[in-house]
PDB file of C-alpha atoms in Angstrom:
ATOM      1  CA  UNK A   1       0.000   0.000   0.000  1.00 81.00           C
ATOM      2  CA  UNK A   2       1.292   3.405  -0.855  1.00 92.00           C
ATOM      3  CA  UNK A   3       0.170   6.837  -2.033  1.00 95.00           C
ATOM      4  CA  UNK A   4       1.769  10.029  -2.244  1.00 96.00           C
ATOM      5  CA  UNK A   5       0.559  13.823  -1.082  1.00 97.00           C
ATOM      6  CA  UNK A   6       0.924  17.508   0.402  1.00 97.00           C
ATOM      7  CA  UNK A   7       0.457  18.096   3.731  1.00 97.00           C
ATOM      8  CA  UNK A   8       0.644  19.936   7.338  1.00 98.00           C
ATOM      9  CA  UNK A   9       2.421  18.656  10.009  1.00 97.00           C
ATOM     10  CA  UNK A  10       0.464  18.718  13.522  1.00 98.00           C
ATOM     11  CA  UNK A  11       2.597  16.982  15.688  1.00 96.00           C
ATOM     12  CA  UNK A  12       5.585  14.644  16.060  1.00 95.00           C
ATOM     13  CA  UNK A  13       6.714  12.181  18.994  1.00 92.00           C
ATOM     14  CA  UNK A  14      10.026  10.090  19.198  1.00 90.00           C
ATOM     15  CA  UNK A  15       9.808   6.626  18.337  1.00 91.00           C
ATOM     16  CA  UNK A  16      12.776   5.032  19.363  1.00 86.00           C
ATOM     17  CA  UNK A  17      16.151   5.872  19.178  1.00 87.00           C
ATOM     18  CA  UNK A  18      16.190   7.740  15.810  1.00 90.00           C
ATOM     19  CA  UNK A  19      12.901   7.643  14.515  1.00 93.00           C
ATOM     20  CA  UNK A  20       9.425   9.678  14.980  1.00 94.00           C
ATOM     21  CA  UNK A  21       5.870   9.002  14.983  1.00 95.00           C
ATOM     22  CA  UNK A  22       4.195  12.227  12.945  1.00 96.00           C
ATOM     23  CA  UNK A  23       0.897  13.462  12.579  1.00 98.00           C
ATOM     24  CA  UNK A  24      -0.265  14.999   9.566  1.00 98.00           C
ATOM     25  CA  UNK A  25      -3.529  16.682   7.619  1.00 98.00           C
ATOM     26  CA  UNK A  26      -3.337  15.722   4.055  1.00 97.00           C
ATOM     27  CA  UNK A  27      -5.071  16.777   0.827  1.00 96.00           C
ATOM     28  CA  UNK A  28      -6.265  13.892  -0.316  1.00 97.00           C
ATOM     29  CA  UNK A  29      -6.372  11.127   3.234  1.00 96.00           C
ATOM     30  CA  UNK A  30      -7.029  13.170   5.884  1.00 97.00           C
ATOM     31  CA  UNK A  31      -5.587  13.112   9.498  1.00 97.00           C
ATOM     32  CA  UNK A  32      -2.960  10.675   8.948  1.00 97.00           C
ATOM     33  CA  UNK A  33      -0.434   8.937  11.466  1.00 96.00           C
ATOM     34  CA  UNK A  34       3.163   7.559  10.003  1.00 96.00           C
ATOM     35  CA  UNK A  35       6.664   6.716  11.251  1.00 96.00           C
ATOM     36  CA  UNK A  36       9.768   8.646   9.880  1.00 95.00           C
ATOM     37  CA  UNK A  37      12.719   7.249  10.060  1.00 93.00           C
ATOM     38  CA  UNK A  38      15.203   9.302  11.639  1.00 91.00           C
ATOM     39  CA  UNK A  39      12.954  11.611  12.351  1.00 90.00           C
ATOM     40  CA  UNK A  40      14.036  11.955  16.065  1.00 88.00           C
ATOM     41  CA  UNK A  41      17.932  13.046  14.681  1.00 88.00           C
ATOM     42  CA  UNK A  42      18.448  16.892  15.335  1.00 83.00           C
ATOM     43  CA  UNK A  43      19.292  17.490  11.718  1.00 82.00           C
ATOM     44  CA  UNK A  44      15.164  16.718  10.931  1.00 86.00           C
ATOM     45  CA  UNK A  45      13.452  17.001  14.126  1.00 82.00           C
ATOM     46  CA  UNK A  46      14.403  21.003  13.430  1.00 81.00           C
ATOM     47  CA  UNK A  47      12.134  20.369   9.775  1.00 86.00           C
ATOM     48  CA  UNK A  48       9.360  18.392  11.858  1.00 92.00           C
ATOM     49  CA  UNK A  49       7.757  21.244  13.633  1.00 93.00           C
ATOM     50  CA  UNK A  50       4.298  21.617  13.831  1.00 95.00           C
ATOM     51  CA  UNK A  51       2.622  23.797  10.554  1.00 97.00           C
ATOM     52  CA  UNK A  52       6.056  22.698   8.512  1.00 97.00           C
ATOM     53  CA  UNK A  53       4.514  21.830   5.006  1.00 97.00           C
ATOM     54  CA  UNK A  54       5.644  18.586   3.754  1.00 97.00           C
ATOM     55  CA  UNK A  55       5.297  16.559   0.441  1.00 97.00           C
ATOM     56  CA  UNK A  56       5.083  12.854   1.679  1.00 96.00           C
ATOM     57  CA  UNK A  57       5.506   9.354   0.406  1.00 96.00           C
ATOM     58  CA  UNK A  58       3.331   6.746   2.394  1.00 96.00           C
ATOM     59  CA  UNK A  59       4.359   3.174   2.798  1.00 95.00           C
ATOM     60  CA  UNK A  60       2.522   0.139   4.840  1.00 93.00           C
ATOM     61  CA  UNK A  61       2.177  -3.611   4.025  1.00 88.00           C
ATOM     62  CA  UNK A  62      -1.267  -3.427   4.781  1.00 85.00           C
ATOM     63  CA  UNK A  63      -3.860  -0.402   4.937  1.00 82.00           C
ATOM     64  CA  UNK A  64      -4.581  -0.771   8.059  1.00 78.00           C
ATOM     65  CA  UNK A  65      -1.444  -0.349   9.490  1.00 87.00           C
ATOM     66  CA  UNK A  66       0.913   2.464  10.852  1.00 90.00           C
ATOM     67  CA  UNK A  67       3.100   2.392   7.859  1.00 94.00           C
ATOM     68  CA  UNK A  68       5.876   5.097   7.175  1.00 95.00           C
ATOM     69  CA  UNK A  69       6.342   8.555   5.628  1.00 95.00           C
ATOM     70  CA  UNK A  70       9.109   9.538   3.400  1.00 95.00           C
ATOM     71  CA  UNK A  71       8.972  13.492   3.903  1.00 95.00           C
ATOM     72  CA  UNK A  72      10.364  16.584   2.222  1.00 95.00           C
ATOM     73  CA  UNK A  73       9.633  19.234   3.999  1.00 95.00           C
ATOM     74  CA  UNK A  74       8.288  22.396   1.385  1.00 96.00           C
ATOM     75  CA  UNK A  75       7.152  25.233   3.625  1.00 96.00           C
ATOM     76  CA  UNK A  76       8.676  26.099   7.213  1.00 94.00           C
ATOM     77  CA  UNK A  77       6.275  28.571   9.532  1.00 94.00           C
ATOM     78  CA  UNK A  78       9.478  28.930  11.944  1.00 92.00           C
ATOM     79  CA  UNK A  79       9.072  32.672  11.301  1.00 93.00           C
ATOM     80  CA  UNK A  80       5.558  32.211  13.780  1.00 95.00           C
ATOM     81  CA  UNK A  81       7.922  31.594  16.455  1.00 93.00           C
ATOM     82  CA  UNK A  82       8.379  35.231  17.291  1.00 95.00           C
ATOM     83  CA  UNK A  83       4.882  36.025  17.119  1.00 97.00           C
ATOM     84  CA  UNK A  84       3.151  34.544  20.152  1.00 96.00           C
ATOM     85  CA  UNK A  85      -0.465  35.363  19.462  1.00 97.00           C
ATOM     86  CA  UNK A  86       0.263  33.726  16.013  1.00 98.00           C
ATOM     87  CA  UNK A  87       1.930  30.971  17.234  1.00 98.00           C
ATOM     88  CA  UNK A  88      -0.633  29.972  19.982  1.00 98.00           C
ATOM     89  CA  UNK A  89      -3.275  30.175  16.911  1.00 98.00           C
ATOM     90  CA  UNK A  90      -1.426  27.476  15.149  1.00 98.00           C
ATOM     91  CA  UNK A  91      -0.631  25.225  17.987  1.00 98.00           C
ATOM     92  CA  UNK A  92      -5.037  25.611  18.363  1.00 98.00           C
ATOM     93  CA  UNK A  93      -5.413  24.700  15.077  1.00 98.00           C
ATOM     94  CA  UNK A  94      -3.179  21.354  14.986  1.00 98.00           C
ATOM     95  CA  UNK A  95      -4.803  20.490  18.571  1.00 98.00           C
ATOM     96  CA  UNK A  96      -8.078  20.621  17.493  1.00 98.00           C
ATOM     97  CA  UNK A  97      -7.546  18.673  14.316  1.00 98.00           C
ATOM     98  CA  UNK A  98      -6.128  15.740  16.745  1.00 97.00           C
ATOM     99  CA  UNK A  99      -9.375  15.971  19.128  1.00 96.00           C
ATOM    100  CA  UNK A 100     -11.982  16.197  16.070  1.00 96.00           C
ATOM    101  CA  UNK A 101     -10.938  14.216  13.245  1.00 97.00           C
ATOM    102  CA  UNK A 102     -11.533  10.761  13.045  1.00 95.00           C
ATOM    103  CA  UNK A 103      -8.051   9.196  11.221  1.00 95.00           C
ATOM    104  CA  UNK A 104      -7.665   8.887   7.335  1.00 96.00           C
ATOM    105  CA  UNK A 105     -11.221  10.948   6.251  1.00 96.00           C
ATOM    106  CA  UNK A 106     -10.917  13.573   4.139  1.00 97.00           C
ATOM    107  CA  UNK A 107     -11.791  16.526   4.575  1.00 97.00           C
ATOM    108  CA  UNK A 108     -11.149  18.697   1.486  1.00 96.00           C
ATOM    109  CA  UNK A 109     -12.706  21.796   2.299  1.00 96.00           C
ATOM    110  CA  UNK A 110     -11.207  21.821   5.728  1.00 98.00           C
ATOM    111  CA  UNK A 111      -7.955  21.315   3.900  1.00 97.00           C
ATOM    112  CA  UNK A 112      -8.276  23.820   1.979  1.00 97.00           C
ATOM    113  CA  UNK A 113      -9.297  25.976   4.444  1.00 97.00           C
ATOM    114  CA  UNK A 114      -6.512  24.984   6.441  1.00 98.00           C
ATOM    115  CA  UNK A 115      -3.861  25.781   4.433  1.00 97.00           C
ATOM    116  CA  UNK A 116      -5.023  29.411   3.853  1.00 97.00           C
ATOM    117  CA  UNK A 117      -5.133  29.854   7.391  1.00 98.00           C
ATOM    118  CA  UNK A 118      -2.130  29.035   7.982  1.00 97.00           C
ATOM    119  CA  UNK A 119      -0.378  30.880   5.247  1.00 96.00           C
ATOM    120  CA  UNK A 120      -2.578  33.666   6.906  1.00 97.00           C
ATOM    121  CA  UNK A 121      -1.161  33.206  10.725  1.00 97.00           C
ATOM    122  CA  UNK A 122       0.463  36.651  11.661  1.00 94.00           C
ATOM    123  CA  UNK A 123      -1.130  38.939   8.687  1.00 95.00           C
ATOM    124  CA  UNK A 124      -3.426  41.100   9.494  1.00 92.00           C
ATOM    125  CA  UNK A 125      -7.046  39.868   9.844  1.00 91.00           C
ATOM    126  CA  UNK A 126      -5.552  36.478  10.779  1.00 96.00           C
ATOM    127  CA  UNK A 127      -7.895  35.954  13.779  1.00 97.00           C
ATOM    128  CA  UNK A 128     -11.228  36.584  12.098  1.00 97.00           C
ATOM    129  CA  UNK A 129     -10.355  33.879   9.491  1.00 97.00           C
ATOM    130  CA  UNK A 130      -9.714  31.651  12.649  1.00 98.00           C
ATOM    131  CA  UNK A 131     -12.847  31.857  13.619  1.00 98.00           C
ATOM    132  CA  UNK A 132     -13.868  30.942  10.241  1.00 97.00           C
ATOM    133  CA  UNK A 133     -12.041  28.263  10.767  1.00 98.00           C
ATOM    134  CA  UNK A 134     -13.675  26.423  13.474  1.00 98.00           C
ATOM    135  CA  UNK A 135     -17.044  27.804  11.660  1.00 97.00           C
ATOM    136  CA  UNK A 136     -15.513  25.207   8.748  1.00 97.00           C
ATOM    137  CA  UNK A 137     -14.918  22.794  11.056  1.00 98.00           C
ATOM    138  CA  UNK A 138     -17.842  22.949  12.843  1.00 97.00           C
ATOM    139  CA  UNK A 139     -19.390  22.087   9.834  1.00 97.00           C
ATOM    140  CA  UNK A 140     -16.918  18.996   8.244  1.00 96.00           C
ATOM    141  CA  UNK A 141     -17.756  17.769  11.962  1.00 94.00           C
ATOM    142  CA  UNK A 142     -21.536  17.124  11.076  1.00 94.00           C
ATOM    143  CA  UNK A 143     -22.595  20.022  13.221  1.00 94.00           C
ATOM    144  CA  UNK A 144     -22.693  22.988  11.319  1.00 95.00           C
ATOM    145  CA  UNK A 145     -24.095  26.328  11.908  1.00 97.00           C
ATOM    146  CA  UNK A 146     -27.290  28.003   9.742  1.00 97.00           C
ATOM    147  CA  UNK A 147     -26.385  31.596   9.468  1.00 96.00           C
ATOM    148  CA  UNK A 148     -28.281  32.127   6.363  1.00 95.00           C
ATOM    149  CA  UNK A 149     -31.944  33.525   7.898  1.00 96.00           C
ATOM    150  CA  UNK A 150     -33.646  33.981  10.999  1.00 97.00           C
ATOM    151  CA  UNK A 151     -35.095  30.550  12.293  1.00 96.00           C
ATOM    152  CA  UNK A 152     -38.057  32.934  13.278  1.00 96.00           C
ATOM    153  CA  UNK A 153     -39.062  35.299  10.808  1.00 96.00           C
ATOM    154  CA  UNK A 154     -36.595  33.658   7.775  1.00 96.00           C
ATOM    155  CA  UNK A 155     -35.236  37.252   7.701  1.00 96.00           C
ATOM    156  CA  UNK A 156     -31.781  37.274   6.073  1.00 94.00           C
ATOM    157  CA  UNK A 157     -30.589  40.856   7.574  1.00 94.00           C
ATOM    158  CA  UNK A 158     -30.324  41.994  11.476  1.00 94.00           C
ATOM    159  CA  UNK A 159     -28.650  38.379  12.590  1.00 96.00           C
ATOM    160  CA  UNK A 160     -28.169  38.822  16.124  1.00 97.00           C
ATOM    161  CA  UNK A 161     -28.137  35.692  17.899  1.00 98.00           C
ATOM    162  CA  UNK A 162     -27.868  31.852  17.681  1.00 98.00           C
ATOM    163  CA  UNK A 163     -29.824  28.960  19.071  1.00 97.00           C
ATOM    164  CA  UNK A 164     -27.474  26.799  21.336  1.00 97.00           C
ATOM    165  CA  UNK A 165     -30.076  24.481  20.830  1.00 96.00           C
ATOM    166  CA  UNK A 166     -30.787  24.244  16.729  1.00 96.00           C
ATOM    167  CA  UNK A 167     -27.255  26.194  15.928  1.00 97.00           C
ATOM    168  CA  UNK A 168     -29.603  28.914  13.563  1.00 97.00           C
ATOM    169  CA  UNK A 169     -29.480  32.223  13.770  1.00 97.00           C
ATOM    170  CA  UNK A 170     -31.936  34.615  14.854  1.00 97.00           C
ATOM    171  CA  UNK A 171     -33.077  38.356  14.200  1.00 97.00           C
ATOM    172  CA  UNK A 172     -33.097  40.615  17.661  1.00 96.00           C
ATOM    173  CA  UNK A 173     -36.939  40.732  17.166  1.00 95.00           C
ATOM    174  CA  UNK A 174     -37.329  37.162  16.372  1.00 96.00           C
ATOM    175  CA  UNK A 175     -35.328  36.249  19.646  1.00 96.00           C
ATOM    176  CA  UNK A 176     -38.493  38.916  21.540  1.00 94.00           C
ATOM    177  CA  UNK A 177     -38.117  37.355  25.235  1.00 95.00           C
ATOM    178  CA  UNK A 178     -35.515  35.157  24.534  1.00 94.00           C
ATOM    179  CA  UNK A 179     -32.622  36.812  23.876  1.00 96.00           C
ATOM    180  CA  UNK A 180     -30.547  36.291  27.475  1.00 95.00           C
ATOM    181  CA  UNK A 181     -31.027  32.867  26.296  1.00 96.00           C
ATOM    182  CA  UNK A 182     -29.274  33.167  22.842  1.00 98.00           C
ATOM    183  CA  UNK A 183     -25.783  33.430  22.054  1.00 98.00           C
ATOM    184  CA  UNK A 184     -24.650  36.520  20.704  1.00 97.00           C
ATOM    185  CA  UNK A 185     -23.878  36.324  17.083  1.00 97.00           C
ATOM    186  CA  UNK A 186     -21.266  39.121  15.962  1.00 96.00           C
ATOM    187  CA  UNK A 187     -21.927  40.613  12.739  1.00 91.00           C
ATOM    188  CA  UNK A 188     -20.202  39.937   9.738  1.00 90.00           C
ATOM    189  CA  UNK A 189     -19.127  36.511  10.622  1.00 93.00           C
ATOM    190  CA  UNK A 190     -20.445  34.797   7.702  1.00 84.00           C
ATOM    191  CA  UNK A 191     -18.893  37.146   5.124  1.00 83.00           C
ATOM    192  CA  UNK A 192     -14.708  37.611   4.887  1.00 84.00           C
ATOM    193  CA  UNK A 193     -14.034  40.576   5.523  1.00 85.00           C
ATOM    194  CA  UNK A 194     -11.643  41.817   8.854  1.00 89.00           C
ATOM    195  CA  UNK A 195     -13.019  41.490  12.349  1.00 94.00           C
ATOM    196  CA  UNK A 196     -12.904  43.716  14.920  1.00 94.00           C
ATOM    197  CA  UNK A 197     -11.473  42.460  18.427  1.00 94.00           C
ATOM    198  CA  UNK A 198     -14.897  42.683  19.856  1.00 95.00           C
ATOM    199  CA  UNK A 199     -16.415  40.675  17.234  1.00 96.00           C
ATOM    200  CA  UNK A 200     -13.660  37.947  17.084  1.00 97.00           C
ATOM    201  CA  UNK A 201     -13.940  37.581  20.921  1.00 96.00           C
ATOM    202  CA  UNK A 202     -17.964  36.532  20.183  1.00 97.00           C
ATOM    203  CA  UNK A 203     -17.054  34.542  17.600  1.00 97.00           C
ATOM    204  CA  UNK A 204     -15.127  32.395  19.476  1.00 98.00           C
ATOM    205  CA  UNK A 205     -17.458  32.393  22.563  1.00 97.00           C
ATOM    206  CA  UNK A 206     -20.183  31.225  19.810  1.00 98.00           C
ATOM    207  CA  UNK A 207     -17.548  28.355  18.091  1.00 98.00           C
ATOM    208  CA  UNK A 208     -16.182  27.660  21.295  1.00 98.00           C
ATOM    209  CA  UNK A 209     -19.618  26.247  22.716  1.00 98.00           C
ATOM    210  CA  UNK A 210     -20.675  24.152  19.825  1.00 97.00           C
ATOM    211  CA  UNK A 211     -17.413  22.816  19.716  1.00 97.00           C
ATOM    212  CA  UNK A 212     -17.513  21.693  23.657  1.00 97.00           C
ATOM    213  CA  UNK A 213     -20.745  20.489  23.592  1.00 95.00           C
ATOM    214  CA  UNK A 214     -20.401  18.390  20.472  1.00 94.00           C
ATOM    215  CA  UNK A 215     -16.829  17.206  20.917  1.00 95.00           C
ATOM    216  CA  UNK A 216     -17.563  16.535  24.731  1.00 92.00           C
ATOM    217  CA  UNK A 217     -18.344  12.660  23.612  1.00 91.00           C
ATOM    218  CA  UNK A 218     -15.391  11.833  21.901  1.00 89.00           C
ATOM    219  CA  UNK A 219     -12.977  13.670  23.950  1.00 92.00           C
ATOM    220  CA  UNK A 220     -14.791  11.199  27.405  1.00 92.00           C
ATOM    221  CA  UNK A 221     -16.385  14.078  29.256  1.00 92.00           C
ATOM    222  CA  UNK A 222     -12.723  16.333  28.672  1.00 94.00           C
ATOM    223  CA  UNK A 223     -12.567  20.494  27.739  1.00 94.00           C
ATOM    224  CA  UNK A 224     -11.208  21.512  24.623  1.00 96.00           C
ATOM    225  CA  UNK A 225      -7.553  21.636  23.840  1.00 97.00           C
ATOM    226  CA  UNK A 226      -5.715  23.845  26.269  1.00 97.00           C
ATOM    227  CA  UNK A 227      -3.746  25.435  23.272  1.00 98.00           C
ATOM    228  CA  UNK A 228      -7.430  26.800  22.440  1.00 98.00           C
ATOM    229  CA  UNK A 229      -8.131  27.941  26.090  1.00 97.00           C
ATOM    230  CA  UNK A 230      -4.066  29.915  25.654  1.00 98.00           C
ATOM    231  CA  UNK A 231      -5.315  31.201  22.392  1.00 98.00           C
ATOM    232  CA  UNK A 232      -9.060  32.267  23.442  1.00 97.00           C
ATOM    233  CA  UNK A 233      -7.135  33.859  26.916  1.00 97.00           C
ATOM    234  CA  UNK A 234      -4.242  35.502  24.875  1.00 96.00           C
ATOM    235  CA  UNK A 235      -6.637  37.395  22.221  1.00 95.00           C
ATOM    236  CA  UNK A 236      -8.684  39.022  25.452  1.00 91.00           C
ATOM    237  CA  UNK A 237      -5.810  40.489  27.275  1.00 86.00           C
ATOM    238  CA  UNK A 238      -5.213  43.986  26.422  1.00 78.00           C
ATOM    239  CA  UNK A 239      -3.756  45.266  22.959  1.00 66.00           C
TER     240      UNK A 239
END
């Protein structure tokens, strides 16, 4: 069995005396385990970083097992280690991929998606596409949000809230009584453009409960990632 593709790198363990055990997102097979031998030398542990880009080579007897990569690193994001905010972004991104992916699915949107983000990490407007980004996964997940009209009044404009119980949006005068009981839904969210601080903060507060609730299960009653909870606590502190 073998196949051959682009990826990110989202984390890498010794395995050992010389070789690793990395984790990757692919194009084409998803979240995707492999062993690199001599991976664990200094010489490419220094290339195995997390967010590295890599064109890989995948070997196994069998499908079903472990098998091994034969990597060439394309793309380094060293240059993220200087920026903190940046670099706590991407270490959120690879954890969550670990916690919500199920192994060798693919998810080509979320790839693609991905990869912009992380060519993004450290630009300016970087953190409202993050919060597109768990939007997107949200979504590859099975548990997507409908931020398209009010589940009210089907009204398209004046989005203000969302349903933690459907995940649809709702107009201020369709929530009436119940707004205390909606979650805030900051506006412009479902277009591209830049988000303000304020808005970014509500977009993760909105992300960041869909994803705890529906992830709960399959990470056995655990929080999210605690590179998230450094990321969420490093983007409200003080400019």
């Amino acid at each position: 069995m073998d196949w051959r593709d682009e990826g990110i790198l989202l984390s890498m363990r010794p395995h050992g005396e010389t070789s690793a055990i990395v984790e990757v997102l692919t194009a084409a097979h998803g979240r995707h385990m492999g062993v690199v031998r001599g991976g664990a030398s200094r010489k490419m542990a220094a290339s195995l970083q997390p967010g590295t880009g890599l064109r890989l080579d995948w070997r196994a007897r069998l499908d079903d097992h472990i098998g091994s990569f034969t990597v060439e690193p394309v793309k380094s994001r060293a240059h993220l280690l200087a920026d903190r905010l940046a670099l706590a972004g991407l270490l959120s991104v690879c954890a969550l991929l670990h916690e919500a992916l199920p192994e060798r699915e693919p998810h080509p949107a979320l790839w693609r998606r991905t990869l912009a983000l992380m060519d993004l990490l450290g630009d300016e407007g970087w953190t409202g596409a993050y919060v597109r980004w768990e939007l997107c996964l949200l979504e590859e997940i099975g548990f997507g949000l409908d931020l398209s009209a009010c589940a009210v009044t089907g009204a398209t404009d004046g989005l203000a809230y969302v349903s933690p119980k459907t995940g649809r949006a709702v107009t201020a005068r369709g929530a009436g009584d119940w707004a205390d009981r909606l979650i805030p839904l900051p506006e412009g969210l479902d277009g591209e453009g830049p988000l303000a601080p304020e808005a970014v903060a509500m977009g993760l507060r909105l992300t960041g409960f869909f994803l705890d609730r529906e992830l709960r299960p399959v990470l056995h009653e655990r929080p999210l990632p605690e590179a998230r909870s450094r990321l969420v606590d490093l983007l409200s502190r003080p400019a």
